[in-house]
Coordinates of C-alpha atoms in Angstrom, one line a residue:
M221 CA -3.7 13.3 31.5
D222 CA -1.1 14.4 28.9
N223 CA 1.9 12.5 30.3
H224 CA 4.4 14.5 28.3
T225 CA 7.3 16.8 29.2
E226 CA 9.1 19.0 26.8
P227 CA 11.7 17.1 24.7
R228 CA 15.2 17.3 26.0
A229 CA 17.2 19.9 24.0
A230 CA 20.1 17.4 23.6
G231 CA 20.1 15.7 20.3
I232 CA 16.6 16.5 18.8
R233 CA 17.1 18.3 15.5
P234 CA 14.4 19.6 13.2
F235 CA 14.4 17.9 9.7
R236 CA 12.9 18.9 6.4
I237 CA 13.0 16.8 3.2
D238 CA 14.7 18.8 0.4
I239 CA 15.9 16.5 -2.4
P240 CA 18.3 18.2 -4.9
Q241 CA 16.8 18.6 -8.3
A242 CA 19.9 16.9 -9.8
D243 CA 18.9 13.7 -8.0
L244 CA 15.4 13.8 -9.6
D245 CA 16.9 14.5 -13.0
D246 CA 19.3 11.6 -12.6
L247 CA 16.4 9.3 -11.7
R248 CA 14.5 10.2 -14.8
A249 CA 17.6 9.8 -17.0
R250 CA 18.3 6.4 -15.6
L251 CA 14.7 5.3 -16.2
A252 CA 14.9 6.5 -19.8
R253 CA 18.0 4.3 -20.3
T254 CA 16.6 1.1 -18.6
R255 CA 17.8 -2.1 -20.2
W256 CA 14.8 -4.4 -20.1
P257 CA 14.9 -8.2 -19.7
D258 CA 12.8 -10.5 -21.9
Q259 CA 9.8 -12.4 -20.6
L260 CA 8.1 -15.7 -21.6
P261 CA 4.7 -15.2 -23.2
G262 CA 1.6 -15.7 -21.2
V263 CA 3.2 -16.4 -17.8
G264 CA 1.6 -13.5 -15.8
W265 CA 3.1 -13.3 -12.3
D266 CA 4.3 -16.9 -12.2
Y267 CA 8.0 -16.0 -12.7
G268 CA 7.9 -12.7 -10.9
I269 CA 6.4 -9.2 -11.5
P270 CA 5.4 -9.0 -15.2
L271 CA 7.5 -7.0 -17.7
D272 CA 4.6 -5.0 -19.2
Y273 CA 3.4 -3.8 -15.8
V274 CA 6.9 -2.7 -14.7
K275 CA 7.5 -0.9 -18.0
E276 CA 4.2 0.9 -17.7
L277 CA 4.9 1.9 -14.0
A278 CA 8.4 3.0 -14.8
E279 CA 7.2 5.2 -17.7
Y280 CA 4.7 6.9 -15.4
W281 CA 7.4 7.3 -12.7
R282 CA 9.6 9.0 -15.3
T283 CA 7.0 11.2 -17.0
G284 CA 3.9 11.6 -14.8
Y285 CA 4.9 11.2 -11.2
D286 CA 5.8 14.4 -9.3
W287 CA 8.1 13.8 -6.3
R288 CA 7.8 17.5 -5.2
V289 CA 4.0 17.1 -4.6
H290 CA 4.7 14.2 -2.2
E291 CA 7.7 15.8 -0.7
R292 CA 5.5 18.7 0.3
R293 CA 2.9 16.3 1.7
L294 CA 5.5 14.6 3.9
N295 CA 7.0 18.0 5.0
A296 CA 3.5 18.9 6.3
F297 CA 4.3 16.6 9.2
P298 CA 6.8 17.8 11.8
Q299 CA 10.0 15.8 11.3
F300 CA 13.2 15.4 13.4
T301 CA 16.4 13.5 13.6
T302 CA 18.4 12.3 16.6
T303 CA 21.4 10.1 17.2
I304 CA 20.8 7.0 19.4
D305 CA 23.5 4.4 20.0
G306 CA 25.6 6.0 17.2
Q307 CA 22.8 5.8 14.6
N308 CA 20.9 8.6 13.0
I309 CA 17.2 8.2 13.6
H310 CA 14.6 10.1 11.5
F311 CA 11.0 10.4 12.8
L312 CA 7.8 12.2 12.4
H313 CA 6.4 13.6 15.7
V314 CA 2.8 14.7 15.2
R315 CA 1.2 16.0 18.4
S316 CA -2.6 15.9 18.7
P317 CA -4.6 19.0 19.6
E318 CA -6.2 16.9 22.3
P319 CA -4.2 17.4 25.5
D320 CA -5.2 14.0 26.9
A321 CA -4.1 12.1 23.8
L322 CA -2.2 8.8 24.3
P323 CA 1.4 8.8 22.9
L324 CA 1.7 6.0 20.2
I325 CA 4.8 4.9 18.3
I326 CA 4.1 3.3 15.0
T327 CA 6.7 1.3 13.1
H328 CA 6.8 0.3 9.4
G329 CA 8.5 -2.7 7.9
W330 CA 10.0 -3.8 4.6
P331 CA 9.4 -2.9 1.8
G332 CA 7.5 -0.1 3.5
S333 CA 8.4 3.2 5.1
I334 CA 6.9 6.2 6.9
V335 CA 5.0 6.7 3.6
E336 CA 2.6 3.9 4.6
F337 CA 1.1 6.0 7.4
V338 CA 0.4 9.4 5.7
G339 CA -3.3 8.5 5.4
I340 CA -3.8 7.5 9.0
I341 CA -1.9 10.2 10.8
G342 CA -4.7 12.7 10.6
P343 CA -7.5 10.4 11.8
L344 CA -5.3 9.1 14.7
T345 CA -4.1 12.5 15.9
H346 CA -7.2 14.5 15.3
P347 CA -10.2 12.2 15.3
G348 CA -12.6 15.0 15.9
A349 CA -11.8 16.4 12.5
H350 CA -12.5 13.0 10.9
G351 CA -15.9 12.3 12.4
A352 CA -14.7 10.3 15.4
D353 CA -14.6 10.8 19.2
P354 CA -11.7 13.1 20.3
V355 CA -11.2 10.8 23.3
D356 CA -9.5 8.4 20.9
A357 CA -6.7 10.9 20.0
F358 CA -3.0 10.0 19.9
H359 CA 0.3 11.8 19.8
L360 CA 2.2 10.0 17.1
V361 CA 5.8 9.1 16.8
V362 CA 6.6 7.5 13.4
P363 CA 10.3 6.6 13.1
S364 CA 12.2 5.3 10.1
I365 CA 13.9 2.0 11.0
P366 CA 17.7 2.3 11.1
G367 CA 18.9 1.5 7.6
Y368 CA 15.7 2.8 6.0
G369 CA 14.8 6.1 4.4
F370 CA 16.0 9.2 6.1
S371 CA 17.4 7.3 9.0
G372 CA 20.0 6.5 6.4
P373 CA 22.4 3.5 6.3
T374 CA 23.4 1.7 9.4
R375 CA 27.0 2.2 10.3
D376 CA 27.9 -0.9 12.2
R377 CA 26.9 -4.5 12.7
G378 CA 24.2 -5.6 15.1
W379 CA 21.1 -3.5 14.3
D380 CA 18.7 -6.3 14.9
V381 CA 15.2 -6.2 16.3
R382 CA 16.2 -5.9 19.9
R383 CA 18.7 -3.1 19.3
I384 CA 16.0 -1.2 17.3
A385 CA 13.5 -1.7 20.1
Q386 CA 16.0 -0.4 22.6
A387 CA 16.5 2.7 20.4
W388 CA 12.7 3.2 20.3
G389 CA 12.6 3.1 24.1
E390 CA 15.3 5.8 24.3
L391 CA 13.5 7.9 21.6
M392 CA 10.3 7.9 23.6
K393 CA 12.2 8.8 26.7
R394 CA 13.9 11.7 25.0
L395 CA 10.5 12.9 23.8
G396 CA 9.3 12.9 27.4
Y397 CA 6.8 10.1 27.0
R398 CA 6.6 8.0 30.2
R399 CA 3.5 5.8 29.2
Y400 CA 2.6 5.1 25.7
G401 CA 1.3 2.5 23.2
A402 CA 3.1 0.9 20.3
Q403 CA 1.8 -0.4 16.9
G404 CA 3.3 -2.1 13.9
G405 CA 3.2 -4.5 11.0
D406 CA 5.8 -6.6 9.2
W407 CA 9.2 -5.8 10.9
G408 CA 7.2 -3.2 12.9
S409 CA 5.2 -5.9 14.6
T410 CA 8.4 -7.7 15.7
I411 CA 10.0 -4.5 16.9
T412 CA 6.8 -3.4 18.6
R413 CA 6.5 -6.7 20.5
E414 CA 10.1 -6.6 21.5
L415 CA 9.6 -3.1 22.8
G416 CA 7.0 -4.5 25.1
L417 CA 9.6 -7.1 26.4
I418 CA 12.3 -4.4 27.0
V419 CA 10.2 -1.7 28.7
P420 CA 6.9 -3.2 29.7
E421 CA 6.5 -0.7 32.5
H422 CA 6.1 2.1 29.9
L423 CA 3.8 0.3 27.5
A424 CA 0.0 0.7 27.9
G425 CA -0.4 -1.9 25.2
V426 CA 0.9 -3.1 21.8
H427 CA -1.2 -3.5 18.7
L428 CA 0.0 -5.7 15.9
N429 CA -1.4 -6.2 12.4
M430 CA 1.0 -9.0 11.7
L431 CA 1.9 -12.0 13.9
F432 CA 3.4 -15.0 12.4
P433 CA 2.0 -18.3 13.7
R434 CA 4.6 -19.9 16.0
V435 CA 3.6 -23.6 16.1
R436 CA 5.4 -25.7 18.7
D437 CA 3.2 -28.8 18.4
E438 CA 0.5 -29.0 15.8
P439 CA -2.7 -30.1 17.6
S440 CA -5.0 -32.7 16.2
D441 CA -8.1 -30.6 16.6
L442 CA -7.2 -27.8 14.2
T443 CA -10.2 -26.0 12.8
D444 CA -10.6 -25.6 9.0
Q445 CA -9.5 -21.9 9.3
E446 CA -6.4 -22.8 11.3
R447 CA -5.4 -25.5 8.8
A448 CA -5.8 -23.0 6.0
R449 CA -3.7 -20.4 7.8
L450 CA -0.9 -23.0 8.5
Q451 CA -1.1 -24.0 4.8
A452 CA -0.7 -20.3 3.8
L453 CA 2.4 -20.1 6.0
R454 CA 3.9 -23.2 4.4
R455 CA 3.0 -22.0 0.9
F456 CA 4.7 -18.6 1.6
R457 CA 7.8 -20.3 2.9
S458 CA 8.1 -22.6 -0.1
T459 CA 7.2 -20.2 -2.9
G460 CA 7.4 -16.6 -1.6
F461 CA 10.5 -16.6 0.6
G462 CA 13.1 -15.9 -2.0
Y463 CA 13.5 -12.3 -1.1
Y464 CA 14.1 -13.3 2.5
A465 CA 16.7 -15.9 1.6
I466 CA 18.7 -13.3 -0.4
Q467 CA 18.4 -10.4 2.0
S468 CA 19.3 -12.5 5.0
T469 CA 22.4 -13.9 3.4
R470 CA 23.7 -11.6 0.6
P471 CA 22.3 -8.1 1.2
Q472 CA 25.5 -6.5 -0.1
T473 CA 25.5 -8.3 -3.4
L474 CA 21.8 -7.4 -3.9
A475 CA 22.5 -3.8 -3.2
Y476 CA 24.6 -3.2 -6.3
G477 CA 21.8 -3.8 -8.7
L478 CA 19.1 -2.1 -6.7
T479 CA 21.2 1.0 -5.9
D480 CA 22.2 1.4 -9.5
S481 CA 18.9 0.6 -11.3
P482 CA 15.7 2.4 -10.4
A483 CA 13.8 -0.1 -12.5
G484 CA 15.4 -2.9 -10.5
Q485 CA 14.5 -1.2 -7.2
L486 CA 10.9 -0.6 -8.5
A487 CA 10.4 -4.2 -9.5
W488 CA 11.9 -5.6 -6.2
I489 CA 9.5 -3.5 -4.0
V490 CA 6.4 -3.4 -6.1
E491 CA 6.3 -7.2 -6.6
K492 CA 5.5 -7.5 -2.8
F493 CA 2.7 -5.0 -3.1
G494 CA 1.3 -7.2 -5.9
E495 CA 1.6 -10.4 -3.9
W496 CA 0.8 -9.2 -0.4
T497 CA -2.2 -7.0 -1.0
D498 CA -5.9 -8.1 -1.0
A499 CA -6.9 -6.6 -4.3
G500 CA -3.5 -6.9 -6.0
L501 CA -2.0 -4.4 -8.4
P502 CA -2.9 -2.2 -9.9
G503 CA -5.6 -1.0 -7.6
A504 CA -4.8 -2.2 -4.1
V505 CA -2.9 1.0 -3.2
D506 CA -2.7 4.5 -4.7
R507 CA -0.2 4.5 -7.5
D508 CA 1.5 7.8 -6.5
L509 CA 1.7 6.6 -2.9
L510 CA 3.3 3.4 -4.0
L511 CA 5.9 5.3 -6.1
T512 CA 6.6 7.7 -3.2
N513 CA 7.5 4.7 -1.1
V514 CA 9.8 3.3 -3.9
T515 CA 11.3 6.8 -4.5
L516 CA 12.1 7.1 -0.9
Y517 CA 14.3 4.0 -1.0
W518 CA 15.9 5.2 -4.3
L519 CA 16.7 8.7 -3.2
T520 CA 18.1 7.7 0.1
G521 CA 20.1 4.8 -1.4
T522 CA 18.9 2.4 1.3
A523 CA 18.1 -0.7 -0.7
G524 CA 21.1 -2.6 0.8
S525 CA 21.1 -1.1 4.3
S526 CA 17.3 -1.9 4.7
A527 CA 18.0 -5.5 3.6
R528 CA 20.7 -5.8 6.3
L529 CA 18.0 -6.1 9.0
Y530 CA 17.2 -9.6 7.6
Y531 CA 20.8 -10.5 7.9
E532 CA 21.1 -9.2 11.5
A533 CA 17.8 -10.9 12.6
G534 CA 18.9 -14.2 11.2
R535 CA 22.0 -14.2 13.3
S536 CA 20.6 -12.8 16.6
G537 CA 17.8 -15.3 17.3
D538 CA 15.0 -12.9 16.5
W539 CA 13.1 -15.7 14.9
G540 CA 13.7 -18.2 17.7
P541 CA 11.2 -19.4 20.3
P542 CA 9.3 -16.3 21.4
V543 CA 9.7 -15.0 25.0
T544 CA 6.3 -14.5 26.7
S545 CA 5.1 -10.9 26.7
T546 CA 2.9 -9.7 29.5
V547 CA 2.0 -6.4 27.9
P548 CA -1.7 -6.2 26.8
T549 CA -1.7 -7.1 23.2
G550 CA -4.2 -6.5 20.4
V551 CA -4.1 -8.2 17.0
A552 CA -5.8 -7.1 13.8
V553 CA -6.1 -9.9 11.3
F554 CA -6.4 -9.0 7.6
P555 CA -7.3 -11.8 5.2
R556 CA -4.5 -11.3 2.7
E557 CA -1.7 -11.1 5.3
I558 CA 1.3 -13.2 4.3
A559 CA 0.4 -15.8 6.9
P560 CA -2.6 -14.7 9.1
P561 CA -2.1 -15.4 12.8
I562 CA -3.8 -18.2 14.7
R563 CA -5.1 -17.1 18.1
R564 CA -4.5 -20.3 20.1
F565 CA -0.8 -20.1 19.1
A566 CA -0.5 -16.4 19.7
E567 CA -1.9 -16.8 23.2
Q568 CA 0.9 -19.2 24.1
S569 CA 3.4 -16.3 24.2
N570 CA 1.3 -13.1 24.2
N571 CA -1.1 -11.5 26.6
I572 CA -3.9 -11.3 24.0
V573 CA -6.8 -9.0 25.2
H574 CA -8.1 -8.0 21.8
W575 CA -8.5 -9.9 18.6
A576 CA -10.2 -8.6 15.5
E577 CA -10.8 -10.4 12.1
F578 CA -11.5 -8.3 9.0
D579 CA -13.0 -9.3 5.6
R580 CA -10.7 -7.1 3.5
G581 CA -7.2 -5.9 3.5
G582 CA -3.7 -7.4 3.4
H583 CA -0.1 -6.9 4.5
F584 CA -0.1 -3.1 4.0
A585 CA -3.2 -2.4 6.1
A586 CA -2.5 1.3 6.6
M587 CA -2.5 1.8 2.8
E588 CA -5.1 -0.8 1.8
A589 CA -7.7 -0.5 4.6
P590 CA -6.9 2.6 6.6
D591 CA -10.4 2.9 8.0
L592 CA -10.3 -0.6 9.4
L593 CA -6.8 -0.2 10.9
V594 CA -7.5 3.1 12.5
G595 CA -10.8 1.9 13.9
D596 CA -9.1 -1.2 15.5
I597 CA -6.3 0.9 17.0
R598 CA -8.9 3.2 18.5
T599 CA -10.9 0.3 19.9
F600 CA -8.0 -1.6 21.3
F601 CA -6.4 1.4 23.1
R602 CA -9.7 2.8 24.3
Q603 CA -9.7 0.2 27.1
L604 CA -6.1 1.0 28.1
R605 CA -6.0 4.7 28.4

């Protein structure tokens, strides 16, 4: 059954991306005038993203990358904006041709955006056209998190995970969806899980491709795999957590450099794609898609406002002891995730009904291993339709 009613006329506005040419010319001019730092010889990625790689990528961004191609690709998806709780919310709303499709809201994280999902929208909304069973079709809602991309900067304090999840519940209500699924990674996983806590009566299930291990007491009978995953979490917190420390304490100070320097914005984002992907860079994700993601941050000027989510979450208890979720939960585990989840800990506060382990892929699963992610989303929700 298509549990959809026509969207309420109030507040749903069609949206189309149309970046002024002057903004693109300014980007290229700034890239041409980049003042580059030095680098120690032979250090690779040890001190951060390497100078030669950033220079090469920046030069391609300036002379080879064509934003208009990707602007048209994004504009091929129906887009809208609405105002919820005083905040502009931008979202894609792609209806499946299958009338019995299950509505699904998919949420990105940092340093991602809606660009992460361009390769999975077609297979999820129209599986029959992609060699899969039409029974697995979804109506997709793909919002930009407040403070990110075309949702624009946040305008007041307090846009933490819970407030975003509440906005998502209102968005789905406005679109006329009474029963739906939710999916996410990175911040999207936290927001998705929180949505299940706020409106469990509307959620068929939640599917997560990131779930940090929350260890209350470390058992003595840990398996080798569990020990390795806890070690990965400790290693991340000791050597890879610098961005979090800065964005959760000084997002405004960081914003000046990233908003003024496209090379700075490029390096800040691309470093994470190098560290958090399975195959690393170059190669783990399509170069043009990577640059489209970076360009979206640059053109919307949301480096600082996206970082504010870390500040808000750190002060709202979002990372405190998890409240137990009763919503059926599926977890897709990719080997190069920042800190792959551990099932026995996940089951302490989640209603785990599906758990899949994959042999390739990392943090940006929709870009790195879209076939695996799409397949697992279909498998999980098939039992819940």
